[in-house]
């Protein structure tokens, strides 16, 4: 498991339906190397014959490769409703490419492990964790969306064994990485278990590497860390104590209880307040001309920074995650040239409850953090970040469908679509010690390594990989916000800020000393409207594409669009619907607050003015805020 494995999957935010910003987290995850299974309509636990056809995307087998069938038989089974995390990730799986959802990683192998022993350990792992034995059969609705989870007591899975020939360690690592990257492109069938796929790299009967591809509906990053730890112990011949963490079936029951429903409702109200009142965007830069694309990613590793981070934590009494969140937020606010409220998405947020720390399943949903960055010094901002993140984490267990509808409703009412511009993904607790310790120490301090990055619907993301021994993080940036040189400068500024904070409070007014002055990417056509900077030229382009010729006026802080038409059915409501539909990807634009429609009729000119907002949507939002 490399840092790239982690940021390219877990951080891949994560399920975007057309014209939707995916508000809930991601990680990555199932099919079989030979293809996707047909839906299983038999009773739970009934084993079907293997009738799967080869998948054309599967890696071509080599003559030396072989397939081994592993049968499992566990004591537990059952069926029940989906967890909220499962529901969210199934929506992502149904809309995204497999490589954006599946998570590949190379698991450590105990020295001297044989292939037969490894296969036994894999069988025991699947039998141990119900989430791996879960399928999601098609539901009764027209779209077939699953409405339940089925835990199978028995079944089988195929393991590919690849002969390593005489490869040395570096070539073995490269081979395992190639196998993983190829395997994630093969979808994992929701209607078939298990929710994981394995490839063994061996020399004869000696197991050298284990490549796993995990279905995100079966395990998120933190759960994968538990699986890795359990696998290592089982492969080493150890007996594990019974699982005590809640299973997905138990979690679903708790979420559907009266208390669980109240918590989800409170989470929805939190999102409604933040989306309805906070700034919809962070960065206002003329370089932003379309959706995020062509990202760069920089892996930063520093032993000195780990010491500085620990010193700051001791001095202010905060966790490393909170300190890094505050430091990152301070630099983002400075770089964006704005002090005040900052909205960030925090992934991997739902492990804050102690009873869920070892849960094997998917809890991947965003926490929406609203942080006031107008603080005197970093210490004060750290205190605010602690409170804001706890509040956000507590309100991060949500109904995905309701949140996506909320994003649409708020975009309709405010005329600006929430853009997941700034993301934090703390993966430090999801990387097992055996994996972290296997990494070579940094060759320099700091060590900066450019990495490939997948397309992400974000402008800037901090993925925290390791916090002890070495501070390792990946900064992913859209060049419309930070070009490669600026990305390196931002990363070095974060290290410099930690070093300064280790000595004492750092005035935020002194940030230009570590990051330089704020970059003013705004021209004279930018205005601050409803808490967000808006480019009037971008608004003009939005209106031209959506409703054609028009006249735009900014009066008393409101955008007003005047439109002439001969269409008797075209009024403010139709105009607003068309403009909102054209909003996705236009982070620097906003729909007008009012429309003045002048209609030419046989009897003369009619004028209709109004906001164009649907009263039902406005009323629906008013019940949440």
PDB file of N, CA and C in Angstrom, residues 152-240:
ATOM      1  N   UNK A 152     -23.678 -13.882   3.340  1.00  0.00           N
ATOM      2  CA  UNK A 152     -23.690 -15.283   2.938  1.00  0.00           C
ATOM      3  C   UNK A 152     -22.835 -16.121   3.899  1.00  0.00           C
ATOM      4  N   UNK A 153     -23.348 -17.240   4.364  1.00  0.00           N
ATOM      5  CA  UNK A 153     -22.548 -18.075   5.273  1.00  0.00           C
ATOM      6  C   UNK A 153     -21.494 -18.886   4.534  1.00  0.00           C
ATOM      7  N   UNK A 154     -21.694 -19.134   3.262  1.00  0.00           N
ATOM      8  CA  UNK A 154     -20.746 -19.968   2.528  1.00  0.00           C
ATOM      9  C   UNK A 154     -20.669 -19.517   1.086  1.00  0.00           C
ATOM     10  N   UNK A 155     -19.657 -19.970   0.418  1.00  0.00           N
ATOM     11  CA  UNK A 155     -19.458 -19.606  -0.972  1.00  0.00           C
ATOM     12  C   UNK A 155     -18.039 -19.913  -1.387  1.00  0.00           C
ATOM     13  N   UNK A 156     -17.601 -19.296  -2.430  1.00  0.00           N
ATOM     14  CA  UNK A 156     -16.245 -19.523  -2.908  1.00  0.00           C
ATOM     15  C   UNK A 156     -15.747 -18.286  -3.633  1.00  0.00           C
ATOM     16  N   UNK A 157     -14.456 -18.174  -3.726  1.00  0.00           N
ATOM     17  CA  UNK A 157     -13.850 -17.090  -4.490  1.00  0.00           C
ATOM     18  C   UNK A 157     -12.584 -17.614  -5.149  1.00  0.00           C
ATOM     19  N   UNK A 158     -12.221 -16.978  -6.241  1.00  0.00           N
ATOM     20  CA  UNK A 158     -11.040 -17.396  -7.000  1.00  0.00           C
ATOM     21  C   UNK A 158      -9.870 -16.485  -6.682  1.00  0.00           C
ATOM     22  N   UNK A 159      -8.705 -17.071  -6.552  1.00  0.00           N
ATOM     23  CA  UNK A 159      -7.469 -16.331  -6.295  1.00  0.00           C
ATOM     24  C   UNK A 159      -6.520 -16.586  -7.465  1.00  0.00           C
ATOM     25  N   UNK A 160      -5.976 -15.533  -8.017  1.00  0.00           N
ATOM     26  CA  UNK A 160      -4.987 -15.657  -9.083  1.00  0.00           C
ATOM     27  C   UNK A 160      -3.600 -15.748  -8.462  1.00  0.00           C
ATOM     28  N   UNK A 161      -2.824 -16.704  -8.893  1.00  0.00           N
ATOM     29  CA  UNK A 161      -1.445 -16.870  -8.420  1.00  0.00           C
ATOM     30  C   UNK A 161      -0.520 -16.577  -9.596  1.00  0.00           C
ATOM     31  N   UNK A 162       0.323 -15.580  -9.444  1.00  0.00           N
ATOM     32  CA  UNK A 162       1.237 -15.151 -10.497  1.00  0.00           C
ATOM     33  C   UNK A 162       2.647 -15.591 -10.132  1.00  0.00           C
ATOM     34  N   UNK A 163       3.315 -16.255 -11.055  1.00  0.00           N
ATOM     35  CA  UNK A 163       4.684 -16.720 -10.825  1.00  0.00           C
ATOM     36  C   UNK A 163       5.652 -15.548 -10.939  1.00  0.00           C
ATOM     37  N   UNK A 164       6.523 -15.409  -9.925  1.00  0.00           N
ATOM     38  CA  UNK A 164       7.415 -14.254  -9.846  1.00  0.00           C
ATOM     39  C   UNK A 164       8.708 -14.438 -10.612  1.00  0.00           C
ATOM     40  N   UNK A 165       8.974 -15.626 -11.113  1.00  0.00           N
ATOM     41  CA  UNK A 165      10.237 -15.890 -11.801  1.00  0.00           C
ATOM     42  C   UNK A 165      11.396 -15.536 -10.873  1.00  0.00           C
ATOM     43  N   UNK A 166      12.410 -14.854 -11.396  1.00  0.00           N
ATOM     44  CA  UNK A 166      13.586 -14.528 -10.573  1.00  0.00           C
ATOM     45  C   UNK A 166      13.627 -13.048 -10.221  1.00  0.00           C
ATOM     46  N   UNK A 167      12.476 -12.410 -10.097  1.00  0.00           N
ATOM     47  CA  UNK A 167      12.420 -10.982  -9.792  1.00  0.00           C
ATOM     48  C   UNK A 167      13.065 -10.684  -8.436  1.00  0.00           C
ATOM     49  N   UNK A 168      13.812  -9.561  -8.377  1.00  0.00           N
ATOM     50  CA  UNK A 168      14.302  -9.089  -7.091  1.00  0.00           C
ATOM     51  C   UNK A 168      13.194  -8.276  -6.418  1.00  0.00           C
ATOM     52  N   UNK A 169      13.481  -7.739  -5.210  1.00  0.00           N
ATOM     53  CA  UNK A 169      12.438  -7.066  -4.439  1.00  0.00           C
ATOM     54  C   UNK A 169      11.837  -5.885  -5.191  1.00  0.00           C
ATOM     55  N   UNK A 170      12.665  -5.067  -5.829  1.00  0.00           N
ATOM     56  CA  UNK A 170      12.147  -3.882  -6.512  1.00  0.00           C
ATOM     57  C   UNK A 170      11.249  -4.280  -7.677  1.00  0.00           C
ATOM     58  N   UNK A 171      11.637  -5.331  -8.410  1.00  0.00           N
ATOM     59  CA  UNK A 171      10.811  -5.780  -9.527  1.00  0.00           C
ATOM     60  C   UNK A 171       9.537  -6.460  -9.025  1.00  0.00           C
ATOM     61  N   UNK A 172       9.625  -7.117  -7.873  1.00  0.00           N
ATOM     62  CA  UNK A 172       8.413  -7.687  -7.277  1.00  0.00           C
ATOM     63  C   UNK A 172       7.428  -6.592  -6.894  1.00  0.00           C
ATOM     64  N   UNK A 173       7.949  -5.523  -6.298  1.00  0.00           N
ATOM     65  CA  UNK A 173       7.082  -4.405  -5.931  1.00  0.00           C
ATOM     66  C   UNK A 173       6.436  -3.801  -7.166  1.00  0.00           C
ATOM     67  N   UNK A 174       7.231  -3.644  -8.219  1.00  0.00           N
ATOM     68  CA  UNK A 174       6.702  -3.068  -9.456  1.00  0.00           C
ATOM     69  C   UNK A 174       5.643  -3.978 -10.064  1.00  0.00           C
ATOM     70  N   UNK A 175       5.890  -5.295 -10.050  1.00  0.00           N
ATOM     71  CA  UNK A 175       4.923  -6.250 -10.581  1.00  0.00           C
ATOM     72  C   UNK A 175       3.621  -6.193  -9.794  1.00  0.00           C
ATOM     73  N   UNK A 176       3.730  -6.166  -8.461  1.00  0.00           N
ATOM     74  CA  UNK A 176       2.528  -6.106  -7.625  1.00  0.00           C
ATOM     75  C   UNK A 176       1.737  -4.828  -7.902  1.00  0.00           C
ATOM     76  N   UNK A 177       2.439  -3.706  -8.079  1.00  0.00           N
ATOM     77  CA  UNK A 177       1.754  -2.443  -8.361  1.00  0.00           C
ATOM     78  C   UNK A 177       1.026  -2.506  -9.696  1.00  0.00           C
ATOM     79  N   UNK A 178       1.671  -3.090 -10.707  1.00  0.00           N
ATOM     80  CA  UNK A 178       1.046  -3.206 -12.027  1.00  0.00           C
ATOM     81  C   UNK A 178      -0.200  -4.093 -11.952  1.00  0.00           C
ATOM     82  N   UNK A 179      -0.089  -5.209 -11.245  1.00  0.00           N
ATOM     83  CA  UNK A 179      -1.236  -6.110 -11.104  1.00  0.00           C
ATOM     84  C   UNK A 179      -2.404  -5.408 -10.414  1.00  0.00           C
ATOM     85  N   UNK A 180      -2.094  -4.638  -9.373  1.00  0.00           N
ATOM     86  CA  UNK A 180      -3.153  -3.918  -8.667  1.00  0.00           C
ATOM     87  C   UNK A 180      -3.825  -2.878  -9.540  1.00  0.00           C
ATOM     88  N   UNK A 181      -3.021  -2.098 -10.283  1.00  0.00           N
ATOM     89  CA  UNK A 181      -3.603  -1.057 -11.135  1.00  0.00           C
ATOM     90  C   UNK A 181      -4.481  -1.664 -12.227  1.00  0.00           C
ATOM     91  N   UNK A 182      -4.077  -2.810 -12.767  1.00  0.00           N
ATOM     92  CA  UNK A 182      -4.903  -3.459 -13.788  1.00  0.00           C
ATOM     93  C   UNK A 182      -6.187  -4.023 -13.191  1.00  0.00           C
ATOM     94  N   UNK A 183      -6.082  -4.531 -11.986  1.00  0.00           N
ATOM     95  CA  UNK A 183      -7.211  -5.232 -11.373  1.00  0.00           C
ATOM     96  C   UNK A 183      -8.320  -4.286 -10.928  1.00  0.00           C
ATOM     97  N   UNK A 184      -7.973  -3.058 -10.546  1.00  0.00           N
ATOM     98  CA  UNK A 184      -9.015  -2.150 -10.063  1.00  0.00           C
ATOM     99  C   UNK A 184      -9.954  -1.726 -11.184  1.00  0.00           C
ATOM    100  N   UNK A 185      -9.514  -1.855 -12.436  1.00  0.00           N
ATOM    101  CA  UNK A 185     -10.370  -1.457 -13.553  1.00  0.00           C
ATOM    102  C   UNK A 185     -11.466  -2.476 -13.829  1.00  0.00           C
ATOM    103  N   UNK A 186     -11.388  -3.645 -13.191  1.00  0.00           N
ATOM    104  CA  UNK A 186     -12.401  -4.683 -13.382  1.00  0.00           C
ATOM    105  C   UNK A 186     -13.476  -4.495 -12.310  1.00  0.00           C
ATOM    106  N   UNK A 187     -14.727  -4.258 -12.707  1.00  0.00           N
ATOM    107  CA  UNK A 187     -15.767  -3.974 -11.702  1.00  0.00           C
ATOM    108  C   UNK A 187     -16.040  -5.182 -10.825  1.00  0.00           C
ATOM    109  N   UNK A 188     -16.466  -4.895  -9.627  1.00  0.00           N
ATOM    110  CA  UNK A 188     -16.838  -5.929  -8.666  1.00  0.00           C
ATOM    111  C   UNK A 188     -18.353  -5.979  -8.569  1.00  0.00           C
ATOM    112  N   UNK A 189     -18.909  -7.110  -8.832  1.00  0.00           N
ATOM    113  CA  UNK A 189     -20.353  -7.266  -8.916  1.00  0.00           C
ATOM    114  C   UNK A 189     -21.001  -7.071  -7.552  1.00  0.00           C
ATOM    115  N   UNK A 190     -21.926  -6.124  -7.477  1.00  0.00           N
ATOM    116  CA  UNK A 190     -22.610  -5.867  -6.211  1.00  0.00           C
ATOM    117  C   UNK A 190     -23.455  -7.057  -5.766  1.00  0.00           C
ATOM    118  N   UNK A 191     -23.943  -7.840  -6.710  1.00  0.00           N
ATOM    119  CA  UNK A 191     -24.862  -8.929  -6.378  1.00  0.00           C
ATOM    120  C   UNK A 191     -24.147 -10.217  -6.013  1.00  0.00           C
ATOM    121  N   UNK A 192     -22.828 -10.204  -5.901  1.00  0.00           N
ATOM    122  CA  UNK A 192     -22.076 -11.420  -5.583  1.00  0.00           C
ATOM    123  C   UNK A 192     -21.042 -11.122  -4.509  1.00  0.00           C
ATOM    124  N   UNK A 193     -20.828 -12.104  -3.638  1.00  0.00           N
ATOM    125  CA  UNK A 193     -19.780 -11.999  -2.617  1.00  0.00           C
ATOM    126  C   UNK A 193     -18.624 -12.909  -3.047  1.00  0.00           C
ATOM    127  N   UNK A 194     -17.396 -12.685  -2.514  1.00  0.00           N
ATOM    128  CA  UNK A 194     -17.064 -11.705  -1.483  1.00  0.00           C
ATOM    129  C   UNK A 194     -16.770 -10.327  -2.075  1.00  0.00           C
ATOM    130  N   UNK A 195     -16.593  -9.363  -1.178  1.00  0.00           N
ATOM    131  CA  UNK A 195     -16.369  -7.980  -1.557  1.00  0.00           C
ATOM    132  C   UNK A 195     -14.879  -7.671  -1.677  1.00  0.00           C
ATOM    133  N   UNK A 196     -14.088  -8.645  -2.004  1.00  0.00           N
ATOM    134  CA  UNK A 196     -12.642  -8.457  -2.082  1.00  0.00           C
ATOM    135  C   UNK A 196     -12.091  -9.462  -3.089  1.00  0.00           C
ATOM    136  N   UNK A 197     -10.978  -9.102  -3.721  1.00  0.00           N
ATOM    137  CA  UNK A 197     -10.341  -9.978  -4.701  1.00  0.00           C
ATOM    138  C   UNK A 197      -8.838  -9.987  -4.439  1.00  0.00           C
ATOM    139  N   UNK A 198      -8.218 -11.174  -4.584  1.00  0.00           N
ATOM    140  CA  UNK A 198      -6.814 -11.333  -4.227  1.00  0.00           C
ATOM    141  C   UNK A 198      -6.005 -11.846  -5.418  1.00  0.00           C
ATOM    142  N   UNK A 199      -4.766 -11.384  -5.504  1.00  0.00           N
ATOM    143  CA  UNK A 199      -3.759 -11.916  -6.414  1.00  0.00           C
ATOM    144  C   UNK A 199      -2.504 -12.191  -5.604  1.00  0.00           C
ATOM    145  N   UNK A 200      -1.987 -13.397  -5.705  1.00  0.00           N
ATOM    146  CA  UNK A 200      -0.759 -13.768  -5.008  1.00  0.00           C
ATOM    147  C   UNK A 200       0.395 -13.751  -5.996  1.00  0.00           C
ATOM    148  N   UNK A 201       1.499 -13.179  -5.573  1.00  0.00           N
ATOM    149  CA  UNK A 201       2.745 -13.252  -6.338  1.00  0.00           C
ATOM    150  C   UNK A 201       3.651 -14.235  -5.609  1.00  0.00           C
ATOM    151  N   UNK A 202       4.018 -15.307  -6.278  1.00  0.00           N
ATOM    152  CA  UNK A 202       4.728 -16.400  -5.607  1.00  0.00           C
ATOM    153  C   UNK A 202       5.888 -16.887  -6.464  1.00  0.00           C
ATOM    154  N   UNK A 203       6.796 -17.537  -5.804  1.00  0.00           N
ATOM    155  CA  UNK A 203       7.870 -18.280  -6.482  1.00  0.00           C
ATOM    156  C   UNK A 203       7.731 -19.726  -6.026  1.00  0.00           C
ATOM    157  N   UNK A 204       7.133 -20.527  -6.894  1.00  0.00           N
ATOM    158  CA  UNK A 204       6.802 -21.887  -6.471  1.00  0.00           C
ATOM    159  C   UNK A 204       5.720 -21.834  -5.412  1.00  0.00           C
ATOM    160  N   UNK A 205       5.982 -22.447  -4.249  1.00  0.00           N
ATOM    161  CA  UNK A 205       5.024 -22.432  -3.145  1.00  0.00           C
ATOM    162  C   UNK A 205       5.311 -21.336  -2.133  1.00  0.00           C
ATOM    163  N   UNK A 206       6.256 -20.491  -2.421  1.00  0.00           N
ATOM    164  CA  UNK A 206       6.618 -19.415  -1.487  1.00  0.00           C
ATOM    165  C   UNK A 206       5.859 -18.146  -1.851  1.00  0.00           C
ATOM    166  N   UNK A 207       5.069 -17.640  -0.927  1.00  0.00           N
ATOM    167  CA  UNK A 207       4.291 -16.426  -1.144  1.00  0.00           C
ATOM    168  C   UNK A 207       5.178 -15.204  -0.909  1.00  0.00           C
ATOM    169  N   UNK A 208       5.230 -14.303  -1.906  1.00  0.00           N
ATOM    170  CA  UNK A 208       6.108 -13.144  -1.823  1.00  0.00           C
ATOM    171  C   UNK A 208       5.346 -11.824  -1.688  1.00  0.00           C
ATOM    172  N   UNK A 209       4.224 -11.707  -2.378  1.00  0.00           N
ATOM    173  CA  UNK A 209       3.431 -10.474  -2.322  1.00  0.00           C
ATOM    174  C   UNK A 209       1.954 -10.845  -2.377  1.00  0.00           C
ATOM    175  N   UNK A 210       1.125 -10.027  -1.735  1.00  0.00           N
ATOM    176  CA  UNK A 210      -0.317 -10.188  -1.786  1.00  0.00           C
ATOM    177  C   UNK A 210      -0.930  -8.878  -2.270  1.00  0.00           C
ATOM    178  N   UNK A 211      -1.633  -8.935  -3.396  1.00  0.00           N
ATOM    179  CA  UNK A 211      -2.317  -7.766  -3.945  1.00  0.00           C
ATOM    180  C   UNK A 211      -3.817  -7.940  -3.693  1.00  0.00           C
ATOM    181  N   UNK A 212      -4.415  -6.964  -3.072  1.00  0.00           N
ATOM    182  CA  UNK A 212      -5.844  -7.020  -2.761  1.00  0.00           C
ATOM    183  C   UNK A 212      -6.565  -5.862  -3.436  1.00  0.00           C
ATOM    184  N   UNK A 213      -7.722  -6.148  -3.984  1.00  0.00           N
ATOM    185  CA  UNK A 213      -8.624  -5.123  -4.507  1.00  0.00           C
ATOM    186  C   UNK A 213      -9.909  -5.213  -3.694  1.00  0.00           C
ATOM    187  N   UNK A 214     -10.248  -4.127  -3.033  1.00  0.00           N
ATOM    188  CA  UNK A 214     -11.370  -4.111  -2.098  1.00  0.00           C
ATOM    189  C   UNK A 214     -12.512  -3.300  -2.693  1.00  0.00           C
ATOM    190  N   UNK A 215     -13.706  -3.828  -2.587  1.00  0.00           N
ATOM    191  CA  UNK A 215     -14.906  -3.097  -2.987  1.00  0.00           C
ATOM    192  C   UNK A 215     -15.240  -2.079  -1.902  1.00  0.00           C
ATOM    193  N   UNK A 216     -15.427  -0.843  -2.303  1.00  0.00           N
ATOM    194  CA  UNK A 216     -15.675   0.197  -1.312  1.00  0.00           C
ATOM    195  C   UNK A 216     -16.985  -0.014  -0.566  1.00  0.00           C
ATOM    196  N   UNK A 217     -17.904  -0.762  -1.152  1.00  0.00           N
ATOM    197  CA  UNK A 217     -19.131  -1.080  -0.426  1.00  0.00           C
ATOM    198  C   UNK A 217     -18.882  -2.124   0.650  1.00  0.00           C
ATOM    199  N   UNK A 218     -17.707  -2.749   0.623  1.00  0.00           N
ATOM    200  CA  UNK A 218     -17.357  -3.743   1.630  1.00  0.00           C
ATOM    201  C   UNK A 218     -16.419  -3.236   2.696  1.00  0.00           C
ATOM    202  N   UNK A 219     -15.520  -2.325   2.333  1.00  0.00           N
ATOM    203  CA  UNK A 219     -14.546  -1.823   3.306  1.00  0.00           C
ATOM    204  C   UNK A 219     -14.011  -0.485   2.833  1.00  0.00           C
ATOM    205  N   UNK A 220     -13.936   0.474   3.744  1.00  0.00           N
ATOM    206  CA  UNK A 220     -13.270   1.733   3.449  1.00  0.00           C
ATOM    207  C   UNK A 220     -11.813   1.635   3.872  1.00  0.00           C
ATOM    208  N   UNK A 221     -11.095   2.755   3.873  1.00  0.00           N
ATOM    209  CA  UNK A 221      -9.667   2.712   4.165  1.00  0.00           C
ATOM    210  C   UNK A 221      -9.354   2.216   5.562  1.00  0.00           C
ATOM    211  N   UNK A 222     -10.088   2.707   6.556  1.00  0.00           N
ATOM    212  CA  UNK A 222      -9.835   2.269   7.923  1.00  0.00           C
ATOM    213  C   UNK A 222     -10.146   0.793   8.093  1.00  0.00           C
ATOM    214  N   UNK A 223     -11.230   0.329   7.468  1.00  0.00           N
ATOM    215  CA  UNK A 223     -11.571  -1.088   7.546  1.00  0.00           C
ATOM    216  C   UNK A 223     -10.513  -1.937   6.853  1.00  0.00           C
ATOM    217  N   UNK A 224      -9.969  -1.432   5.745  1.00  0.00           N
ATOM    218  CA  UNK A 224      -8.917  -2.167   5.049  1.00  0.00           C
ATOM    219  C   UNK A 224      -7.693  -2.333   5.943  1.00  0.00           C
ATOM    220  N   UNK A 225      -7.400  -1.317   6.745  1.00  0.00           N
ATOM    221  CA  UNK A 225      -6.286  -1.436   7.683  1.00  0.00           C
ATOM    222  C   UNK A 225      -6.523  -2.563   8.679  1.00  0.00           C
ATOM    223  N   UNK A 226      -7.767  -2.705   9.150  1.00  0.00           N
ATOM    224  CA  UNK A 226      -8.099  -3.811  10.049  1.00  0.00           C
ATOM    225  C   UNK A 226      -7.913  -5.140   9.326  1.00  0.00           C
ATOM    226  N   UNK A 227      -8.353  -5.207   8.079  1.00  0.00           N
ATOM    227  CA  UNK A 227      -8.197  -6.439   7.302  1.00  0.00           C
ATOM    228  C   UNK A 227      -6.726  -6.807   7.131  1.00  0.00           C
ATOM    229  N   UNK A 228      -5.894  -5.827   6.874  1.00  0.00           N
ATOM    230  CA  UNK A 228      -4.466  -6.089   6.692  1.00  0.00           C
ATOM    231  C   UNK A 228      -3.862  -6.643   7.978  1.00  0.00           C
ATOM    232  N   UNK A 229      -4.216  -6.039   9.086  1.00  0.00           N
ATOM    233  CA  UNK A 229      -3.677  -6.504  10.369  1.00  0.00           C
ATOM    234  C   UNK A 229      -4.134  -7.925  10.667  1.00  0.00           C
ATOM    235  N   UNK A 230      -5.416  -8.197  10.406  1.00  0.00           N
ATOM    236  CA  UNK A 230      -5.930  -9.546  10.651  1.00  0.00           C
ATOM    237  C   UNK A 230      -5.282 -10.560   9.710  1.00  0.00           C
ATOM    238  N   UNK A 231      -5.141 -10.198   8.458  1.00  0.00           N
ATOM    239  CA  UNK A 231      -4.487 -11.094   7.495  1.00  0.00           C
ATOM    240  C   UNK A 231      -3.078 -11.451   7.945  1.00  0.00           C
ATOM    241  N   UNK A 232      -2.331 -10.446   8.370  1.00  0.00           N
ATOM    242  CA  UNK A 232      -0.927 -10.668   8.749  1.00  0.00           C
ATOM    243  C   UNK A 232      -0.851 -11.646   9.918  1.00  0.00           C
ATOM    244  N   UNK A 233      -1.748 -11.452  10.890  1.00  0.00           N
ATOM    245  CA  UNK A 233      -1.755 -12.349  12.046  1.00  0.00           C
ATOM    246  C   UNK A 233      -2.169 -13.761  11.639  1.00  0.00           C
ATOM    247  N   UNK A 234      -3.185 -13.883  10.808  1.00  0.00           N
ATOM    248  CA  UNK A 234      -3.639 -15.201  10.378  1.00  0.00           C
ATOM    249  C   UNK A 234      -2.588 -15.908   9.531  1.00  0.00           C
ATOM    250  N   UNK A 235      -1.934 -15.158   8.644  1.00  0.00           N
ATOM    251  CA  UNK A 235      -0.903 -15.760   7.804  1.00  0.00           C
ATOM    252  C   UNK A 235       0.297 -16.199   8.627  1.00  0.00           C
ATOM    253  N   UNK A 236       0.510 -15.548   9.772  1.00  0.00           N
ATOM    254  CA  UNK A 236       1.608 -15.926  10.664  1.00  0.00           C
ATOM    255  C   UNK A 236       1.215 -17.068  11.589  1.00  0.00           C
ATOM    256  N   UNK A 237      -0.003 -17.594  11.436  1.00  0.00           N
ATOM    257  CA  UNK A 237      -0.432 -18.731  12.233  1.00  0.00           C
ATOM    258  C   UNK A 237      -1.029 -18.382  13.574  1.00  0.00           C
ATOM    259  N   UNK A 238      -1.363 -17.124  13.809  1.00  0.00           N
ATOM    260  CA  UNK A 238      -1.901 -16.718  15.101  1.00  0.00           C
ATOM    261  C   UNK A 238      -3.417 -16.876  15.124  1.00  0.00           C
ATOM    262  N   UNK A 239      -3.949 -17.079  16.316  1.00  0.00           N
ATOM    263  CA  UNK A 239      -5.396 -17.103  16.509  1.00  0.00           C
ATOM    264  C   UNK A 239      -5.856 -15.717  16.930  1.00  0.00           C
ATOM    265  N   UNK A 240      -6.969 -15.286  16.375  1.00  0.00           N
ATOM    266  CA  UNK A 240      -7.497 -13.961  16.682  1.00  0.00           C
ATOM    267  C   UNK A 240      -8.685 -14.071  17.623  1.00  0.00           C
TER     268      UNK A 240
END
